[in-house]
Short mmCIF file of C-alpha atoms in Angstrom, two decimals:
data_model
loop_
_atom_site.label_atom_id
_atom_site.label_comp_id
_atom_site.label_asym_id
_atom_site.label_seq_id
_atom_site.Cartn_x
_atom_site.Cartn_y
_atom_site.Cartn_z
CA MET A 168 13.44 5.38 2.76
CA GLU A 169 10.03 4.70 4.59
CA PHE A 170 11.65 6.16 7.86
CA ILE A 171 12.67 9.51 6.08
CA LYS A 172 9.33 9.68 4.58
CA SER A 173 7.66 9.07 8.32
CA ILE A 174 10.17 11.75 10.05
CA LEU A 175 9.20 14.38 7.12
CA ARG A 176 5.54 13.73 7.92
CA LEU A 177 6.02 14.02 11.71
CA LEU A 178 8.09 17.46 11.27
CA GLN A 179 5.40 18.60 8.84
CA LEU A 180 3.02 17.83 11.93
CA LEU A 181 5.13 19.89 14.17
CA TRP A 182 5.70 22.46 11.84
CA VAL A 183 2.21 23.19 11.00
CA LEU A 184 1.07 23.07 14.68
CA LEU A 185 3.37 25.43 15.98
CA ALA A 186 2.81 27.96 13.02
CA THR A 187 -0.91 27.71 13.57
CA ALA A 188 -0.70 28.41 17.04
CA LEU A 189 1.42 31.65 16.69
CA LEU A 190 -0.37 32.91 14.13
CA GLY A 191 -3.53 31.90 15.32
CA ASN A 192 -3.17 33.90 18.44
CA VAL A 193 -1.89 36.99 16.19
CA VAL A 194 -5.50 36.95 14.63
CA ALA A 195 -7.22 36.06 17.86
CA THR A 196 -5.79 39.20 19.68
CA ASN A 197 -6.30 41.86 16.86
CA GLY A 198 -7.75 44.25 19.26
CA GLY A 199 -10.90 44.94 17.14
CA ARG A 200 -9.13 45.18 14.06
CA VAL A 201 -10.41 43.41 10.99
CA GLY A 202 -6.81 42.32 10.33
CA THR A 203 -4.96 42.02 7.20
CA PRO A 204 -5.42 39.76 4.50
CA ALA A 205 -2.09 38.37 4.67
CA LEU A 206 -2.71 36.68 8.29
CA HIS A 207 -6.10 35.35 7.02
CA PHE A 208 -4.51 33.88 3.81
CA THR A 209 -1.84 32.66 6.01
CA MET A 210 -4.51 30.90 8.46
CA PHE A 211 -6.05 29.30 5.23
CA VAL A 212 -2.50 27.99 4.36
CA CYS A 213 -2.38 26.65 7.79
CA ALA A 214 -5.74 24.80 7.16
CA ILE A 215 -4.47 23.45 3.93
CA SER A 216 -1.53 22.05 5.48
CA TRP A 217 -3.63 20.45 7.98
CA LEU A 218 -5.32 18.46 5.76
CA THR A 219 -2.22 17.49 3.68
CA VAL A 220 -0.02 16.19 6.71
CA LEU A 221 -3.06 14.57 8.39
CA TYR A 222 -4.02 12.73 4.78
CA GLY A 223 -0.28 11.92 4.44
CA LEU A 224 0.18 10.63 7.86
CA VAL A 225 -2.53 8.26 7.42
CA ALA A 226 -1.86 7.53 4.02
CA HIS A 227 1.52 6.76 5.20
CA PHE A 228 0.49 4.17 7.83
CA VAL A 229 -2.54 2.71 6.12
CA ALA A 230 -1.55 1.82 2.51
CA ALA A 231 -5.01 1.11 1.75
CA ILE A 232 -6.29 4.55 1.59
CA ALA A 233 -3.39 6.17 -0.20
CA VAL A 234 -4.38 7.74 -3.39
CA PRO A 235 -1.07 8.74 -5.25
CA ILE A 236 -2.75 11.36 -7.30
CA ALA A 237 -4.27 12.82 -4.16
CA LEU A 238 -1.05 12.60 -2.15
CA LEU A 239 0.75 14.26 -5.23
CA ALA A 240 -1.90 17.00 -5.55
CA LEU A 241 -2.13 17.86 -1.93
CA ASP A 242 1.64 17.93 -1.35
CA ALA A 243 1.95 20.27 -4.35
CA LEU A 244 -0.76 22.65 -3.04
CA ALA A 245 0.69 22.66 0.27
CA THR A 246 4.28 23.58 -1.03
CA LEU A 247 3.07 26.23 -3.22
CA PHE A 248 0.76 27.78 -0.61
CA THR A 249 3.03 27.63 2.03
CA PHE A 250 5.81 29.15 0.21
CA ILE A 251 3.44 31.67 -1.04
CA ALA A 252 2.41 32.51 2.53
CA ALA A 253 5.86 32.60 3.77
CA VAL A 254 7.01 35.08 1.19
CA VAL A 255 3.89 37.85 1.60
CA LEU A 256 4.49 37.62 5.38
CA SER A 257 7.72 38.15 5.34
CA ALA A 258 7.62 41.10 3.06
CA LYS A 259 4.75 42.51 5.46
CA LEU A 260 6.72 42.22 8.34
CA THR A 261 10.05 43.20 6.52
CA ALA A 262 13.22 42.85 8.65
CA VAL A 263 12.51 44.69 11.66
CA ASN A 264 13.61 44.94 15.37
CA CYS A 265 10.47 44.45 16.87
CA LYS A 266 11.69 46.37 20.31
CA ASN A 267 11.83 49.29 18.00
CA LEU A 268 8.69 49.87 15.90
CA ASP A 269 8.76 53.85 15.88
CA GLY A 270 7.99 55.34 12.47
CA LYS A 271 6.20 52.55 11.12
CA ASP A 272 2.43 53.03 9.45
CA PRO A 273 -0.28 52.82 11.40
CA SER A 274 -1.42 49.91 9.15
CA TYR A 275 1.62 47.75 9.95
CA ILE A 276 0.77 44.25 10.32
CA ALA A 277 2.77 43.99 13.87
CA PHE A 278 0.24 46.68 15.40
CA GLY A 279 -3.28 45.81 16.41
CA SER A 280 -2.73 44.23 19.86
CA SER A 281 -2.33 45.68 23.51
CA ASN A 282 1.55 44.56 23.40
CA ASP A 283 2.63 45.15 19.62
CA GLU A 284 6.18 43.80 20.66
CA LYS A 285 4.83 40.26 21.58
CA ARG A 286 2.72 40.64 18.22
CA CYS A 287 5.84 41.11 16.22
CA ARG A 288 7.61 38.39 17.84
CA GLU A 289 5.19 35.83 17.18
CA ILE A 290 4.25 36.92 13.58
CA GLN A 291 8.56 36.30 13.27
CA GLY A 292 8.41 32.83 14.86
CA GLY A 293 5.28 31.73 12.76
CA ILE A 294 7.26 32.94 9.54
CA VAL A 295 10.20 30.73 10.68
CA PHE A 296 8.01 27.71 11.16
CA LEU A 297 6.27 28.22 7.66
CA TRP A 298 9.91 28.10 6.09
CA PHE A 299 10.34 25.12 7.92
CA LEU A 300 6.90 23.66 6.44
CA PHE A 301 7.94 24.67 3.33
CA ALA A 302 10.95 22.91 3.39
CA THR A 303 9.54 19.77 4.61
CA PHE A 304 6.56 20.01 1.96
CA GLY A 305 9.13 20.59 -0.46
CA ALA A 306 11.24 17.41 0.32
CA SER A 307 7.81 15.29 1.09
CA LEU A 308 6.56 16.37 -2.62
CA PHE A 309 9.72 14.85 -3.99
CA PHE A 310 9.33 11.67 -2.61
CA VAL A 311 5.58 11.46 -3.34
CA PHE A 312 6.48 12.47 -6.76
CA LYS A 313 9.02 9.79 -7.09
CA ASP A 314 6.82 6.87 -5.83
CA PHE A 315 3.94 8.09 -8.39
CA ARG A 316 6.77 8.15 -11.12
CA LEU A 317 7.71 4.54 -10.07
CA GLY A 318 4.12 3.07 -10.64
CA GLY A 319 2.31 4.06 -7.78
CA GLY A 320 0.43 6.18 -10.30
CA SER A 321 1.11 5.80 -13.63
CA ILE A 322 -1.45 6.23 -16.47
CA ARG A 323 -0.13 3.94 -18.78
CA ARG A 324 -2.64 1.18 -19.78
CA GLY A 325 -1.97 -2.11 -21.34
CA PRO A 326 1.41 -4.59 -21.20
CA ASN A 327 4.88 -3.19 -21.75
CA MET A 328 6.29 -4.27 -25.12
CA SER A 329 8.51 -7.12 -22.90
CA GLN A 330 5.54 -8.57 -22.01
CA ILE A 331 3.89 -9.37 -25.39
CA GLY A 332 4.81 -12.64 -26.52
CA VAL A 333 5.65 -13.44 -30.29
#
């Protein structure tokens, strides 16, 4: 079981790295435009994901700093925000052929750099990696919640009934 958790955390590291690189390049090559709020929110989600992944990795390998409620909260927030970012970016981009961007609104999310086709493909790739990241966060949240319920973060105080002597 620990092997699966390790693989999940390492996959999260890979997906968040790739999503940050692609979508960060989209934001960096905005071509003088202010940018869209969807891209800025996605970069915020990438930052939250980095914090979650790094803390999860360190807590996985150094059990002394693993706080079950913190792991649960971080994984839950990262899962929720990653889902929202992936849905919003997918809706903003729409199912599009990046070679043919004719007829799109001038404020379209793929417009704004010297190479709109490249920008469109980077956004598409970023969306795919956000969905992969969401899937791995969901699986990780399942394992963290299971560990939390098995006693890692129980809020129950005192002995069980079977531990009380008569």
